[in-house]
Short mmCIF file of C-alpha atoms in Angstrom, two decimals:
data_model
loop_
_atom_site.label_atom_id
_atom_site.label_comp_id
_atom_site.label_asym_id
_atom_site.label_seq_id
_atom_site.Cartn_x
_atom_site.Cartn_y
_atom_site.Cartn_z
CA UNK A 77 -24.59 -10.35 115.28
CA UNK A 78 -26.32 -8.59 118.22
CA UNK A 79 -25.25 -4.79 119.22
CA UNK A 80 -22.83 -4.75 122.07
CA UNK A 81 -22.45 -0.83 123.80
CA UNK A 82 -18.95 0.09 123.08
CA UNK A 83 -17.47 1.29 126.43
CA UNK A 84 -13.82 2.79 127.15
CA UNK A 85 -11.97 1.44 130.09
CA UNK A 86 -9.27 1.74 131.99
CA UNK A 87 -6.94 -1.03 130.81
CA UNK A 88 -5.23 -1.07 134.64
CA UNK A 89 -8.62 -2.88 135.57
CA UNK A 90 -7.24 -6.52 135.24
CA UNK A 91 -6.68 -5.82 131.23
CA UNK A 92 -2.98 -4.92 132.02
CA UNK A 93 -0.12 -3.99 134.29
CA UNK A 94 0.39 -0.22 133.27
CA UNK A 95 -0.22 1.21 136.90
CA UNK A 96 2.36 3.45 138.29
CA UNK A 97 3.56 0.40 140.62
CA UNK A 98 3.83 -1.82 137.62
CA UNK A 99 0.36 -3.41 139.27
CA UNK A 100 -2.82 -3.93 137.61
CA UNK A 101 -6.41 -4.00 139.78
CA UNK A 102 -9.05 -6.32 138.76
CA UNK A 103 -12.45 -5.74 139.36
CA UNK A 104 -15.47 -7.79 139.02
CA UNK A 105 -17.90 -6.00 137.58
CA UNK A 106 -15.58 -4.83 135.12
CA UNK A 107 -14.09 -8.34 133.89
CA UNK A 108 -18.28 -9.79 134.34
CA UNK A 109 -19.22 -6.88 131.90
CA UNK A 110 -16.51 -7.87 129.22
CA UNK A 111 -18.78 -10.23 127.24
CA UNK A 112 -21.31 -8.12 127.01
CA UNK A 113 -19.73 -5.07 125.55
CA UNK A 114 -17.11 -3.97 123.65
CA UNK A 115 -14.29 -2.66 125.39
CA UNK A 116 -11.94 -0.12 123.73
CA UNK A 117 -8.85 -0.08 126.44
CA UNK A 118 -6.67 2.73 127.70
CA UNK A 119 -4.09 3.92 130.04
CA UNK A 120 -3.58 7.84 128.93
CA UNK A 121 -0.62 7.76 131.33
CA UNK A 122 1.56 5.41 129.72
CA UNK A 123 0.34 7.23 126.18
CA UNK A 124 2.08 9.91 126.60
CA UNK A 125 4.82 8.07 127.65
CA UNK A 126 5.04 7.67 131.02
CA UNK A 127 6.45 4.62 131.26
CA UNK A 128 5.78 1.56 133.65
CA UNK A 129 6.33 1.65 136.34
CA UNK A 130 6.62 4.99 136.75
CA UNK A 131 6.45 8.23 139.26
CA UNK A 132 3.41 8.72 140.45
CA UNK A 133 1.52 11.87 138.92
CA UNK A 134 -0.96 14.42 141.02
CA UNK A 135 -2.84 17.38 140.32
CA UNK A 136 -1.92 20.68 141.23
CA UNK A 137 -3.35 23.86 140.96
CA UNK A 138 -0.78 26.47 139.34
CA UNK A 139 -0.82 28.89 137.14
CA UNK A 140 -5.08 29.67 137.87
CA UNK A 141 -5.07 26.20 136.43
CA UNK A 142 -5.41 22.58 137.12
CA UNK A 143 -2.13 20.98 135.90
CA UNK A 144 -0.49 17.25 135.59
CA UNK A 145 2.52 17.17 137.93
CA UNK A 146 4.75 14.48 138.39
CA UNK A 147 6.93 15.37 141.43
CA UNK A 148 9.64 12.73 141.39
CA UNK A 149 10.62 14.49 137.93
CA UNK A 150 9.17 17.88 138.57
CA UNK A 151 7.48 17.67 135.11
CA UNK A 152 4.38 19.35 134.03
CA UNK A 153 2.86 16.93 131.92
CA UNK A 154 -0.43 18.60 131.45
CA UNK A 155 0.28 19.04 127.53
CA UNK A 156 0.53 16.09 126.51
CA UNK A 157 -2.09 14.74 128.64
CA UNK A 158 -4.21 17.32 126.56
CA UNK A 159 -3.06 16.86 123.05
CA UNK A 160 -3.58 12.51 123.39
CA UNK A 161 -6.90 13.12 124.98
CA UNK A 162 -7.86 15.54 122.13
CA UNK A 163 -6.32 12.93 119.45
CA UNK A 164 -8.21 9.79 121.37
CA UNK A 165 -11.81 10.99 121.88
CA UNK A 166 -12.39 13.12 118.70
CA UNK A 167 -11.49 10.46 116.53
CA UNK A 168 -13.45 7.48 118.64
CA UNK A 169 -16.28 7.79 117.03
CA UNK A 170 -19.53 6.67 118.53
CA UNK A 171 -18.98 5.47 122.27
CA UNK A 172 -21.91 4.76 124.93
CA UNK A 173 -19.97 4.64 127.77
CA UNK A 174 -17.08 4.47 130.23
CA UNK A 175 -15.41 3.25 133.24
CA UNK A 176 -12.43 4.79 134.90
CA UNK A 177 -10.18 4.36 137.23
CA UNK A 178 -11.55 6.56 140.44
CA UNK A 179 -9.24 8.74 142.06
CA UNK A 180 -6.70 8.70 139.52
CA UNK A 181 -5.60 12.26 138.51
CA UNK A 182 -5.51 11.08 135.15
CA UNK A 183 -8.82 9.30 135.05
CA UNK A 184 -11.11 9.58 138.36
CA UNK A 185 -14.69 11.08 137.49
CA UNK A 186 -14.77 13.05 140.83
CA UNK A 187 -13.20 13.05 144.50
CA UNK A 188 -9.73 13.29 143.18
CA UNK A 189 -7.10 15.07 145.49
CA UNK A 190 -5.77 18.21 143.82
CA UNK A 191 -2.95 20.17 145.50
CA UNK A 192 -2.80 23.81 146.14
CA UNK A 193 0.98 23.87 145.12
CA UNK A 194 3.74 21.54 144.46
CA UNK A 195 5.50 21.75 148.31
CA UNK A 196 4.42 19.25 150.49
CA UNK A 197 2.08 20.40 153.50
CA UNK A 198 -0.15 22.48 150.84
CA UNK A 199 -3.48 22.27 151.37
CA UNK A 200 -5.89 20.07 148.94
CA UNK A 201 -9.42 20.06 147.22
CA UNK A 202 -11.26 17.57 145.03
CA UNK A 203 -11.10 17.89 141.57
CA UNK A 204 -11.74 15.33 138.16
CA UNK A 205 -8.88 13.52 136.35
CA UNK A 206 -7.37 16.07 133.93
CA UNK A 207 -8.04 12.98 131.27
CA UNK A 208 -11.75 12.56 132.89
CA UNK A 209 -12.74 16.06 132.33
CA UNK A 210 -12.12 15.79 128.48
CA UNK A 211 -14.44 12.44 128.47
CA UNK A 212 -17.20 14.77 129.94
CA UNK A 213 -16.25 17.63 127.15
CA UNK A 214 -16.14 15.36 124.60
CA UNK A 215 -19.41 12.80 125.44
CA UNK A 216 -21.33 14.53 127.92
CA UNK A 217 -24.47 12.27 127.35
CA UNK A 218 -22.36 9.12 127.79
CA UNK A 219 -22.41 6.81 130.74
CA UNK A 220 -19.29 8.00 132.44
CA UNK A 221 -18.32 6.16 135.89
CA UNK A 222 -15.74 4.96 138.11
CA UNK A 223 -15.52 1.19 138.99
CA UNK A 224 -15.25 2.27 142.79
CA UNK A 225 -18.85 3.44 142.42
CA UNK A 226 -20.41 0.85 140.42
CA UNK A 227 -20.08 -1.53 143.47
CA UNK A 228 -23.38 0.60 144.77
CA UNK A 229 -26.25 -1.12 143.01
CA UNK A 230 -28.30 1.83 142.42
CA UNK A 231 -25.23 4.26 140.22
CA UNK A 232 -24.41 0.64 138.95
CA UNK A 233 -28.22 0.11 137.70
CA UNK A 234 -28.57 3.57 136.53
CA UNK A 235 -25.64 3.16 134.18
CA UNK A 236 -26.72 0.11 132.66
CA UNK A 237 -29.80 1.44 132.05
CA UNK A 238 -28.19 4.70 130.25
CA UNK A 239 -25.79 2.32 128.43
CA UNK A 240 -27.75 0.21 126.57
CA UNK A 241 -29.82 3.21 125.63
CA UNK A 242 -27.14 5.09 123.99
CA UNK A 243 -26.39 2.09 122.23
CA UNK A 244 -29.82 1.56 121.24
CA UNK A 245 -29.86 5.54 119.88
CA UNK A 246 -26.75 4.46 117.94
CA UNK A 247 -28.92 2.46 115.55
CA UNK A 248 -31.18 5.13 114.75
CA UNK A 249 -31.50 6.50 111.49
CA UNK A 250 -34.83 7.06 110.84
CA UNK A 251 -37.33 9.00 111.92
CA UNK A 252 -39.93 6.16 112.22
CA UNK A 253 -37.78 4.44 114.44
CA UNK A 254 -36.98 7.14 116.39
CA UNK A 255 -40.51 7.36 117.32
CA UNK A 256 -40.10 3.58 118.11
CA UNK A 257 -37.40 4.07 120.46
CA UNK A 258 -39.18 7.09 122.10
CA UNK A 259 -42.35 4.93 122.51
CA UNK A 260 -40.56 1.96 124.43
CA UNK A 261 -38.44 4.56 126.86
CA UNK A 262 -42.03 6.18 127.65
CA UNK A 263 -42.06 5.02 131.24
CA UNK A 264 -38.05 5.24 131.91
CA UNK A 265 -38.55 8.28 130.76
CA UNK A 266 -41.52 9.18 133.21
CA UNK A 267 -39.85 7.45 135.86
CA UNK A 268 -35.76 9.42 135.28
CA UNK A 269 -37.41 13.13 134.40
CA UNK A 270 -40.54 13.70 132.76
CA UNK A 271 -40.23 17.25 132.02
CA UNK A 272 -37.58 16.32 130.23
CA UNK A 273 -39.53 13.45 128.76
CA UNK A 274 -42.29 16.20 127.27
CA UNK A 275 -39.14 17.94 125.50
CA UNK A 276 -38.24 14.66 123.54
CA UNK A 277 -41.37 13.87 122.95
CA UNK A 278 -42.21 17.27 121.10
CA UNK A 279 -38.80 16.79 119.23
CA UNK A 280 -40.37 13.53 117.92
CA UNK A 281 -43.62 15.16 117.21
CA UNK A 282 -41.97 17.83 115.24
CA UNK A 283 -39.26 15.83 113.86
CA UNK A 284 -40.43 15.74 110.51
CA UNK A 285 -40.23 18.67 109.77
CA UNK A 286 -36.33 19.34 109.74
CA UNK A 287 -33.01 17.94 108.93
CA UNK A 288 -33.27 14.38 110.80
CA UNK A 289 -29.45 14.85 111.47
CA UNK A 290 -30.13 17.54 113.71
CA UNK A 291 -33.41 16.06 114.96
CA UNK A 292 -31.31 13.37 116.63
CA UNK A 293 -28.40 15.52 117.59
CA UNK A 294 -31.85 17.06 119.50
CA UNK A 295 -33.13 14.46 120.92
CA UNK A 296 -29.78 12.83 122.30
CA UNK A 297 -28.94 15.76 123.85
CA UNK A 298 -31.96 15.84 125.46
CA UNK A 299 -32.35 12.09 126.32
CA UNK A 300 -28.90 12.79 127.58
CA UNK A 301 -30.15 15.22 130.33
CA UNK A 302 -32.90 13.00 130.90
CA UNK A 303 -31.24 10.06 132.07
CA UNK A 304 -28.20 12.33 133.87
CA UNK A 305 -28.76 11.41 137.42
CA UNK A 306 -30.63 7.93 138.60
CA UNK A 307 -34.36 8.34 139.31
CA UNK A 308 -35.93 9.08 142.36
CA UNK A 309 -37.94 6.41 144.05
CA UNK A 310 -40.95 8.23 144.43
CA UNK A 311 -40.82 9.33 140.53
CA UNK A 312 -40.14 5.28 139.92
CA UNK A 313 -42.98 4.55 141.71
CA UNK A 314 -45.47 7.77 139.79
CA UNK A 315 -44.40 5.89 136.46
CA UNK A 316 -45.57 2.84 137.89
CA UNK A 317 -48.74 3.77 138.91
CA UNK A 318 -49.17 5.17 135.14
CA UNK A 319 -48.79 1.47 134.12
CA UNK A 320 -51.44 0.12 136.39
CA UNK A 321 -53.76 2.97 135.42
CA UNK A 322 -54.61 1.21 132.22
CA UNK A 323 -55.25 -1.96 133.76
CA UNK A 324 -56.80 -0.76 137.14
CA UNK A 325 -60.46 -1.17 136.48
CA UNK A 326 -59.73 -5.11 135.98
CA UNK A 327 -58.14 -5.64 139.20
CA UNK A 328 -59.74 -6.81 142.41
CA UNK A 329 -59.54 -4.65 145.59
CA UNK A 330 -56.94 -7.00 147.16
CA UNK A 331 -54.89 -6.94 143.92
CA UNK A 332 -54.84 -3.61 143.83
CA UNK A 333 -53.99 -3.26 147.53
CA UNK A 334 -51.18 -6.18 147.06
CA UNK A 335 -49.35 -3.74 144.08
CA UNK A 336 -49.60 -0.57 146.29
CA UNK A 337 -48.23 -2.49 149.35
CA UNK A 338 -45.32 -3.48 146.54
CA UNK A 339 -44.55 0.07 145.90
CA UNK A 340 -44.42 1.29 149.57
CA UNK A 341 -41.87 -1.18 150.58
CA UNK A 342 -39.77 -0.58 147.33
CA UNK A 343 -40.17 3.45 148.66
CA UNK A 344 -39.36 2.09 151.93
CA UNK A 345 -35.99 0.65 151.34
CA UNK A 346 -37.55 -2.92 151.78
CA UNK A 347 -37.27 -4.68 148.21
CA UNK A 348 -35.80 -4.11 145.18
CA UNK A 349 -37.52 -2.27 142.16
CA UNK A 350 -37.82 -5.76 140.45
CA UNK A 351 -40.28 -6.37 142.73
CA UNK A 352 -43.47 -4.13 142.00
CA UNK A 353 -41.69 -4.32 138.34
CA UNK A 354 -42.49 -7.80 137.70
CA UNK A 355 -45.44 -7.79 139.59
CA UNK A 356 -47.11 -5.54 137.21
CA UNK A 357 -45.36 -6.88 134.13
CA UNK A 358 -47.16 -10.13 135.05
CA UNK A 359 -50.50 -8.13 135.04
CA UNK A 360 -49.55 -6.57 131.90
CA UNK A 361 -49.14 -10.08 130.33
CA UNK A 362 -51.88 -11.70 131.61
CA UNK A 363 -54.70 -8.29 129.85
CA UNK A 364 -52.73 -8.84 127.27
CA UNK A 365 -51.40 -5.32 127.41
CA UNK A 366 -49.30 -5.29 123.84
CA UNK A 367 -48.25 -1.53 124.09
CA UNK A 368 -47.21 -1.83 127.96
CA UNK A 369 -45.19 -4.89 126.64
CA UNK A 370 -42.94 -3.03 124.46
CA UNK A 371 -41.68 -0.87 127.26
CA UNK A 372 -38.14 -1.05 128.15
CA UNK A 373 -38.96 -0.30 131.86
CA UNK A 374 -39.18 -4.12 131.91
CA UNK A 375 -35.85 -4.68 131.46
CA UNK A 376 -33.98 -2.29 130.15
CA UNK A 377 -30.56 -3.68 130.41
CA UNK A 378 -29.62 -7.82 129.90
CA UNK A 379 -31.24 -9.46 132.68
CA UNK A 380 -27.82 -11.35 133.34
CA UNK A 381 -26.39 -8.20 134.30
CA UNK A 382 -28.72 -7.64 137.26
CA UNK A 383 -27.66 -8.19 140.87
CA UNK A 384 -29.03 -5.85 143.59
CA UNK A 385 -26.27 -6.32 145.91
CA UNK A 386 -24.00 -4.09 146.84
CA UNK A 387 -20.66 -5.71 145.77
CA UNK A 388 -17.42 -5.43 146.64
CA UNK A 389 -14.63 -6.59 144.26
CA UNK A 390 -12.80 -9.31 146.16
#
């Protein structure tokens, strides 16, 4: 059986009604990514016993702290929000990603109102989900989002792209195909951060000489920082022009003027990245280009997943 990415979510996402309402909130790319991963469900709320439905919870800051409060009760639940999260992630095992619930105090990733005090009137900041922050601790080179942002094509892209890569690291256990993997992220890699693309790539030229163990604990960490933010179209565009360097000399003066019109209008806001993509993947084919096929650039998550809208999810 294929590798699926295993991916924690937040079961109030149309898996189950465990919202504070006794609601649960569906959302499309969410429930259209369920067959293609495996999803490990939680609601850290009702784990430490919350109940459903329930008061609502919100974060304060007390005590030089961020805290859990739950004013209907006047409960600091901070503790046990702590000890589950600590019991959860450290004995999850290997994870490439997850989506939570934005905005919750529990789970949103960032923009979450925290309070200055528990009276009403206090003033208010944004904080991340006391649950959130210990995902971030505990994996910070997963693919960690919020469904609310996903619905942007460009976060949503970028976190494809970093999941199936994790998941693809998760099968490594040699060197030599280490080295594989490295080879077939060259341009991703050129295209997300390539100074941080000449780090990995001396970790895999030294790698041989150490403990593979922490080799890869190396080079995820790395790959990790790599991939952290989603590319910028002008460094998209620089790995792309790598690409048709080795295949330049064969192309016609219109051809070549046809690909660079591609990557202006991709620059320019015009088309999608697909566009100068498979153009040049259809050179690539054509001059028989065997190491340029390998690279993930092509498609580097399932094609099925792909839609360059920005979605909404009614």
């Amino acid at each position: 059986m294929d590798m699926k990415p295993r991916v924690v979510v937040s079961k109030c996402m149309g898996f189950c009604h465990c919202r504070y309402d006794g609601q649960t909130l569906p959302d499309k790319f969410v429930q259209g990514l369920e067959s293609y991963v495996d999803y490990i469900k939680v609601c850290p709320e009702v784990e430490i016993g919350l109940g459903v439905p329930r008061e609502s919870v919100r974060l304060i800051f007390e005590n030089d702290r961020l805290e859990l409060y739950q004013p209907g009760s006047g409960l600091i639940h901070t503790e046990a929000m702590d000890k589950y999260s600590h019991q959860l992630l450290s004995n999850l095992g290997e994870v490439d990603g997850f989506i939570l619930k934005g905005r919750s105090p529990s789970c949103g990733i960032k923009d979450v109102k925290a309070y200055y005090g528990r009276e009403k009137g206090v003033g208010s900041f944004k904080a991340v989900g006391r649950f959130a922050q210990h995902v971030f601790d505990y994996f910070p080179n997963s693919a960690i989002e919020e469904e609310g942002r996903l619905t942007n094509f460009t976060i949503r892209e970028h976190f494809l792209t970093k999941l199936y890569a994790n998941m693809k690291l998760r099968d490594i256990n040699t060197i030599g195909k280490l080295v594989d993997f490295h080879s077939s992220y060259k341009y991703i890699l050129l295209a997300y951060n390539e100074s941080e693309m000449r780090v990995l790539g001396k970790i895999v030229a030294e790698g041989g000489k150490g403990d593979f163990k922490d080799v890869l604990r190396d080079y995820k960490e790395h790959f990790g920082k790599a991939l952290s933010k989603p590319p910028r179209d002008k460094s998209y565009v620089n790995a792309l022009m790598h690409i048709m360097g080795h295949f330049s000399e064969e192309l016609s003066r219109d051809e070549k003027e046809f690909i660079l019109d591609s990557f202006e209008k991709f620059k320019g806001g015009r088309v999608h990245i697909g566009v100068p993509v498979n153009l040049l993947r259809s050179y690539v084919i054509k001059y028989k280009k065997d190491y340029l096929l390998k690279q993930v650039i092509w498609e580097p998550f399932p094609e099925e997943l792909l839609d360059i809208r920005d979605t909404g999810n009614k």
